[in-house]
Short mmCIF file of C-alpha atoms and ligand atoms in Angstrom, two decimals:
data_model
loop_
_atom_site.label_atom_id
_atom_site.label_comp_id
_atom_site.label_asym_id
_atom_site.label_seq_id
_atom_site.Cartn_x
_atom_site.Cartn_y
_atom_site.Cartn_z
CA UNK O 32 0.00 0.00 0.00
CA UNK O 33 1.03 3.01 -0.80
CA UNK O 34 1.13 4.72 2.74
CA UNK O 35 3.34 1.63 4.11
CA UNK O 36 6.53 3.10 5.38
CA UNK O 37 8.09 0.05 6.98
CA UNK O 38 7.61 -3.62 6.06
CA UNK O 39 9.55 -6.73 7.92
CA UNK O 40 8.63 -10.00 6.29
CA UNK O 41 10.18 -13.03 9.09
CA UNK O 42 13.11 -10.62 10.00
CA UNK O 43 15.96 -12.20 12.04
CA UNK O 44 19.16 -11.69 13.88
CA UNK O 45 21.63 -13.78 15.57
CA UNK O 46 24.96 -12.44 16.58
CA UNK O 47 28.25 -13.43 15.99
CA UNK O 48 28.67 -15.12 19.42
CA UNK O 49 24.78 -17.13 18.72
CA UNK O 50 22.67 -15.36 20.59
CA UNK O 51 19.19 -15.18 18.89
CA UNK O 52 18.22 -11.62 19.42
CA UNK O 53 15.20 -11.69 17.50
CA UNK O 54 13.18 -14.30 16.26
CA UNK O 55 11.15 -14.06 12.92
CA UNK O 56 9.40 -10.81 13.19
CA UNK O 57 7.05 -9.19 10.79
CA UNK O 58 6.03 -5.14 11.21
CA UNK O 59 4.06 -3.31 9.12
CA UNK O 60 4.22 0.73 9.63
CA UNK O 61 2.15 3.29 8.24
CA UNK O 62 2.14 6.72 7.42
CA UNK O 63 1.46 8.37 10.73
CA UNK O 64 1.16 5.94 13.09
CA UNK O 65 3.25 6.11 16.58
CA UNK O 66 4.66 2.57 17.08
CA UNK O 67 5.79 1.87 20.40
CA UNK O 68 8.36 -1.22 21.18
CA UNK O 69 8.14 -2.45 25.02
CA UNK O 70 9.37 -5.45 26.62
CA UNK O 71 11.51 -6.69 29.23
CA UNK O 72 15.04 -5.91 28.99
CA UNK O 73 16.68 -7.85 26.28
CA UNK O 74 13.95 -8.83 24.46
CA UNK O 75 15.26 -7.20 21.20
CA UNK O 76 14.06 -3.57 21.30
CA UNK O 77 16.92 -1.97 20.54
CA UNK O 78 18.44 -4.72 18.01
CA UNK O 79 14.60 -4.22 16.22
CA UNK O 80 15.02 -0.16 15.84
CA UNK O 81 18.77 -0.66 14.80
CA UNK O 82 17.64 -2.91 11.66
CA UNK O 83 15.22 -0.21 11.04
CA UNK O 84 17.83 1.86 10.87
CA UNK O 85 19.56 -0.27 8.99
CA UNK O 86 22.75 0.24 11.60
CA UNK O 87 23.21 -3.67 10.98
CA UNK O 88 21.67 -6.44 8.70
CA UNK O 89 19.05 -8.75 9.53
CA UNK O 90 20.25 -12.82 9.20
CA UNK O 91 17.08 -13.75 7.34
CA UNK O 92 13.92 -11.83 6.62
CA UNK O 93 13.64 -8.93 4.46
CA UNK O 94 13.19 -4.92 5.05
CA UNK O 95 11.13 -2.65 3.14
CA UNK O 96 11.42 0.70 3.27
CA UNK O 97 8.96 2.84 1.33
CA UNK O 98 8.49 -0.18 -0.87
CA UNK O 99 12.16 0.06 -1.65
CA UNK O 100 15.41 -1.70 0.04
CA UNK O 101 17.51 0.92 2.09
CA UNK O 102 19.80 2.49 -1.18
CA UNK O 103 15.73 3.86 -2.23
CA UNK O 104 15.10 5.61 0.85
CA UNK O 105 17.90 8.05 -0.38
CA UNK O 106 17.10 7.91 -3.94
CA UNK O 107 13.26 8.90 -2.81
CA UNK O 108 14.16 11.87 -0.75
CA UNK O 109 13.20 9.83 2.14
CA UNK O 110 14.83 10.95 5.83
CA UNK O 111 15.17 8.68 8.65
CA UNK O 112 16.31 10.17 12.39
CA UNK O 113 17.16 8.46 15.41
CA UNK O 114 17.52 9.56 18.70
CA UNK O 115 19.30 8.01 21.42
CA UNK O 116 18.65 7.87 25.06
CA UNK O 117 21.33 10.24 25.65
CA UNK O 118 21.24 13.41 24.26
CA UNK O 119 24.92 13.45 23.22
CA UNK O 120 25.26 17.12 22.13
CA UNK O 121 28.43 18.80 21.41
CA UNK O 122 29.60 20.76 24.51
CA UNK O 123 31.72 23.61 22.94
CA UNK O 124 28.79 24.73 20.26
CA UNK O 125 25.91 25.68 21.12
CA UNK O 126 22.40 25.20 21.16
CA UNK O 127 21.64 26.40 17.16
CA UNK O 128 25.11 25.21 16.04
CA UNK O 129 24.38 21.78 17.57
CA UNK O 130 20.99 21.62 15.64
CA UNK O 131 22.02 22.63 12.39
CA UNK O 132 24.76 19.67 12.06
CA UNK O 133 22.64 17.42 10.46
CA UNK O 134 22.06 19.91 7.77
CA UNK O 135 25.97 21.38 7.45
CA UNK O 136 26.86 17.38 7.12
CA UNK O 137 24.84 17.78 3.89
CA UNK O 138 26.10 20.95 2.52
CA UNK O 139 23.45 23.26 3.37
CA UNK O 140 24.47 27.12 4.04
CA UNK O 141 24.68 28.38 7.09
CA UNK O 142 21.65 31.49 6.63
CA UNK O 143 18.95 28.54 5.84
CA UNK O 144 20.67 25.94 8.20
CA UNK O 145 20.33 28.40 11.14
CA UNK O 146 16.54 29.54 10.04
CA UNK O 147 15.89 25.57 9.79
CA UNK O 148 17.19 24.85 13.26
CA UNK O 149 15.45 27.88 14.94
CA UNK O 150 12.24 26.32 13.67
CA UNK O 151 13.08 22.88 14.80
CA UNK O 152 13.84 24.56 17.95
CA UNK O 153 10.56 26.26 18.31
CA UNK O 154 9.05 23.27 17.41
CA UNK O 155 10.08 21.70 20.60
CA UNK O 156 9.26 25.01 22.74
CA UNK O 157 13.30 26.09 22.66
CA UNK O 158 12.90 28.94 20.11
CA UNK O 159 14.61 31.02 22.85
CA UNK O 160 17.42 29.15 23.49
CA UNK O 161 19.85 28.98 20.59
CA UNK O 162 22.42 31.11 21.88
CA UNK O 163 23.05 28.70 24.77
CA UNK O 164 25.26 25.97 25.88
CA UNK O 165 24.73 22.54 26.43
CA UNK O 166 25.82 23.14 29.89
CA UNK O 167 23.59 25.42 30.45
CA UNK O 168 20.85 23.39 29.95
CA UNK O 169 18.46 20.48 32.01
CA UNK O 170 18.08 17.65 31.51
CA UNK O 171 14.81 18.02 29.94
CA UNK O 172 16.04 20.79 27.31
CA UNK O 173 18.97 19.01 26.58
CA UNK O 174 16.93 15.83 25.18
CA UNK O 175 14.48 19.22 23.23
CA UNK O 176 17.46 19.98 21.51
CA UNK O 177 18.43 16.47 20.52
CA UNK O 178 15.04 16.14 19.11
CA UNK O 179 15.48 19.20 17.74
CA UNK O 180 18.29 17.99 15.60
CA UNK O 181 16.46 14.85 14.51
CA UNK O 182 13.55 17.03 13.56
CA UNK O 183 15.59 19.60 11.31
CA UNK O 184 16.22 17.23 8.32
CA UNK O 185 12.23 17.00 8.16
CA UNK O 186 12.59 13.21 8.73
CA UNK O 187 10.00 10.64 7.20
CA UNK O 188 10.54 8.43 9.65
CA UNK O 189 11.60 9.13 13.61
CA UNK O 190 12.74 6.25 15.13
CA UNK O 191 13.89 6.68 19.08
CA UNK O 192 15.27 4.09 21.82
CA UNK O 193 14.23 4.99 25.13
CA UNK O 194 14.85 8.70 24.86
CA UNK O 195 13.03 10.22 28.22
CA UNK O 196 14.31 7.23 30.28
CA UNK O 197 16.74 9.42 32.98
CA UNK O 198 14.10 12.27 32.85
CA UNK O 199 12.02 13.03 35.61
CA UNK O 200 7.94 12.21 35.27
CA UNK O 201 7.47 15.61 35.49
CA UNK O 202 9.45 16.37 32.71
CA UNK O 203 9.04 13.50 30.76
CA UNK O 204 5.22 13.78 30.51
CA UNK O 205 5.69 17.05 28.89
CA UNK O 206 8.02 15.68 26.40
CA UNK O 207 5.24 12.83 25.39
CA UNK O 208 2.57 15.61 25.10
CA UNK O 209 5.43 17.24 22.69
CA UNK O 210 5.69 13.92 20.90
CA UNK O 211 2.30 13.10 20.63
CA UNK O 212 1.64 17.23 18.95
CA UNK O 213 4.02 16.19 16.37
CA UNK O 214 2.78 12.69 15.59
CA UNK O 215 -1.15 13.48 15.83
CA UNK O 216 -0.87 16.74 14.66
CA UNK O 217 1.78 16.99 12.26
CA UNK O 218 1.90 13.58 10.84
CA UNK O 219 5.32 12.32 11.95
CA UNK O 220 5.79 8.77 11.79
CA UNK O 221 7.35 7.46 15.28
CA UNK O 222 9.12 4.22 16.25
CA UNK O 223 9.08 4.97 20.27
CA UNK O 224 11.24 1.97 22.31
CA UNK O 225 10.61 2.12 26.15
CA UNK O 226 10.20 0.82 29.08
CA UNK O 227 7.48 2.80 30.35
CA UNK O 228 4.36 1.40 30.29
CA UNK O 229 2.30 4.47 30.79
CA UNK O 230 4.37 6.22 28.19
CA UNK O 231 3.30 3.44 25.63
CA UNK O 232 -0.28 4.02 26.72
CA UNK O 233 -0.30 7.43 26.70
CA UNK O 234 1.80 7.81 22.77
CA UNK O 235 0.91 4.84 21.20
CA UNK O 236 -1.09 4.33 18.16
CA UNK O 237 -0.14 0.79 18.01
CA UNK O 238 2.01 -0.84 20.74
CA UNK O 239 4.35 -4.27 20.21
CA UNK O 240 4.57 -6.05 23.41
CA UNK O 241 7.61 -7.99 23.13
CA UNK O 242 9.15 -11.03 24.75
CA UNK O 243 12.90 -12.31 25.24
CA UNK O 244 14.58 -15.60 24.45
CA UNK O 245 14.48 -15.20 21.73
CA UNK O 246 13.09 -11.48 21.20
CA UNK O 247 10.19 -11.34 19.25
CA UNK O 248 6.33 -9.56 19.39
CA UNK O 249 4.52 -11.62 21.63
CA UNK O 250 1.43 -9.40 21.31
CA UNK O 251 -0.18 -6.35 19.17
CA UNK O 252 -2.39 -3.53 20.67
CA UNK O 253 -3.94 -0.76 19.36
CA UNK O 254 -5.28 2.44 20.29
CA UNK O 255 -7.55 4.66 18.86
CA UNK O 256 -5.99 6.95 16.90
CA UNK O 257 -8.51 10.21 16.98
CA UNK O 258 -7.95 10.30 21.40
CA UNK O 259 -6.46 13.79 22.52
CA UNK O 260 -3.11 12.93 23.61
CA UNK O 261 -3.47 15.68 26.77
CA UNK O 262 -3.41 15.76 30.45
CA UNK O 263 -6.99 15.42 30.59
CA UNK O 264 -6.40 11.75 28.29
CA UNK O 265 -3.89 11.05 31.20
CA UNK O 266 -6.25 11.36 33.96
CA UNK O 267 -9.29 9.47 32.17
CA UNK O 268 -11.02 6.20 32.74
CA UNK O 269 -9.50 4.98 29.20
CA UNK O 270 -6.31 5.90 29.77
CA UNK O 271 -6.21 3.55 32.84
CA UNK O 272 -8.15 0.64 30.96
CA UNK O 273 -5.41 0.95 28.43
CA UNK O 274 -2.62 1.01 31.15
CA UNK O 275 -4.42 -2.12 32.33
CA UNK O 276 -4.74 -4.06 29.24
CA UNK O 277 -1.10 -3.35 28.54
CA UNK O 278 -0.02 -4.42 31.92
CA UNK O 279 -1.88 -7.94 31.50
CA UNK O 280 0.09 -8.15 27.90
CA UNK O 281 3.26 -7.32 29.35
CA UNK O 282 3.16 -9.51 32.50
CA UNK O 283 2.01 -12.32 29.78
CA UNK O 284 5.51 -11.53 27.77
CA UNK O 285 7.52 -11.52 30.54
CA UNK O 286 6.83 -14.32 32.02
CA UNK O 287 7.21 -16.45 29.06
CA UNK O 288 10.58 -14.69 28.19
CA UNK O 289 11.53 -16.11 32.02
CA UNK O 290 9.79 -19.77 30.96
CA UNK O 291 12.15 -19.19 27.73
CA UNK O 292 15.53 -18.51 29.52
CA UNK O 293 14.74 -21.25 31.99
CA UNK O 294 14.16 -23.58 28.95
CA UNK O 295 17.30 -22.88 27.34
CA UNK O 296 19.30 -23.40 30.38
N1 LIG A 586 26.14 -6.98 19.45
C1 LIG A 586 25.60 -7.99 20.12
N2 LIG A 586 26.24 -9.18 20.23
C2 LIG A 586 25.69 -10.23 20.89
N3 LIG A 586 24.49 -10.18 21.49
C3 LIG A 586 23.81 -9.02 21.44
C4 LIG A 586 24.33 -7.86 20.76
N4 LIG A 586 23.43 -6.86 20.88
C5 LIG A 586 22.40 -7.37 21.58
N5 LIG A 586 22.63 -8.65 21.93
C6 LIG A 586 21.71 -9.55 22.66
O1 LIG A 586 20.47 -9.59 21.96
C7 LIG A 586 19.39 -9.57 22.86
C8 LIG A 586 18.51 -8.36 22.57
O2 LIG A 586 19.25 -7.20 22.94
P1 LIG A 586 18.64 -5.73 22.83
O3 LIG A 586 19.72 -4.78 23.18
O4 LIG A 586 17.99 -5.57 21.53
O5 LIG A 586 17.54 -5.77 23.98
P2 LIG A 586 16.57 -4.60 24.49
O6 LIG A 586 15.18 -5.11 24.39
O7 LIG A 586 16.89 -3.33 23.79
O8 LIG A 586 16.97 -4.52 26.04
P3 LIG A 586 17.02 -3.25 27.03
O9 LIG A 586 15.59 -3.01 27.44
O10 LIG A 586 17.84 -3.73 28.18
O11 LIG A 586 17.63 -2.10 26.30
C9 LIG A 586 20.01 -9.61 24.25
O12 LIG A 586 20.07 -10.95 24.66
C10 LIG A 586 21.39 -9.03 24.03
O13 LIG A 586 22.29 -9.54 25.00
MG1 LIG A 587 17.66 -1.46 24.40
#
């Protein structure tokens, strides 16, 4: 279909050393959807969003992107970002220099590049803040900026492991309000890993529950897409069914990842 951004048909990976990270999986993303990976810890998140990202190879399967392997994502003018749970920004530029990069890595002048990162900075509610230093920043602002930076390149395709995991709730539910504005609102597709299950809840258009040994979607949930992703949505009845259901899913995957690794011992 044409609005399929990501296809995995029985995608694989074993390492080196034999450990099965992920079993056959098979994902289909579309346009505008907010995907969110969760799971107990080493059940393949991360190895999942790196083959989207095409950081390393899958062993068997096959990856779609667009409709195209990953040389057409280029060729179509298509953008992929990833953001990291660290905000790794560069501590001797600051704020604007640090969100243009992206864009002087591919060649674009420095009037537009700067005009392009103050509106990925506004974007994120840090129009303000361009003159500053990393240092001189939270927490919380520091991981605006490095969304910031993903969001200047006008990526197709976000994908982000655990990014608000060392913020405080406080913080962190503003971020996912942020999130959710530029998913719902302005169409960005998302690929969210974490290990919060309220954040899933809360961002979600479609969660994978995932389970370890080997990795692999255990279950598929999804969520209506036309909710209000506010503070009231956060304090309503169907927020906390949602939070249950997903609860029930994910104490289903984890136990059977711990059946799994006893199993294979
Ligand atoms: N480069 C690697 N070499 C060997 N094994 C690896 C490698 N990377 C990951 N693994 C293994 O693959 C499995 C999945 O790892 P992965 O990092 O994807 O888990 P995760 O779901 O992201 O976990 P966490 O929630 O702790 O971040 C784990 O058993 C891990 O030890
Ligand atoms: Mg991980």
């Amino acid at each position: 279909m044409s609005d399929t951004v990501l296809s995995l048909d029985a995608v694989e990976k074993v390492f080196p050393n034999g450990v099965r990270g992920l079993a056959p999986v098979d994902l289909t993303v579309r346009a505008g959807e907010f995907v969110s990976l969760i799971g107990p810890s080493g059940c393949g998140k991360s190895t999942l969003l790196k083959l989207i990202a095409n950081l390393h190879g899958p062993s068997a399967g096959s990856l779609r992107w667009w409709g195209s392997d990953f040389r057409g994502v280029g060729q179509k003018g298509r953008r992929l970002a990833f953001v990291f749970q660290d905000a790794t920004l560069m501590p001797w530029a600051n704020v604007g220099r640090n969100v243009r990069l992206p864009l002087d890595l591919m060649g674009v002048d420095r009037a537009s590049g700067d005009a392009r990162a103050r509106t990925a900075l506004a974007r994120v509610g840090l129009g303000h803040a361009a003159e500053r230093y990393p240092a001189q920043l939270s927490g919380g602002m520091r991981m605006r900026v490095s969304i910031a930076r993903a969001l200047v390149t006008e990526p197709d395709l976000l994908l982000m492991d655990e990014p608000f995991g060392a913020l405080d709730e406080f913080t962190r539910n503003r971020l996912d309000e942020e999130m959710a504005r530029l998913c719902y609102q302005d169409g960005l597709t998302t690929l969210f890993v974490t290990h919060a299950l309220h954040e899933a809840a809360f961002l979600s258009s479609n969660v994978m529950v995932m389970a370890a040994h080997p990795g692999r979607i255990h279950a598929r949930y999804a969520i209506d897409r036309t909710i209000v992703r506010d503070e009231a949505f956060r304090l309503s009845e169907r927020f906390a069914e949602i939070s249950r259901e997903l609860a029930v899913l994910l104490e289903a995957a984890s136990h059977e990842s711990h059946l799994a690794a006893e199993m294979q011992t």
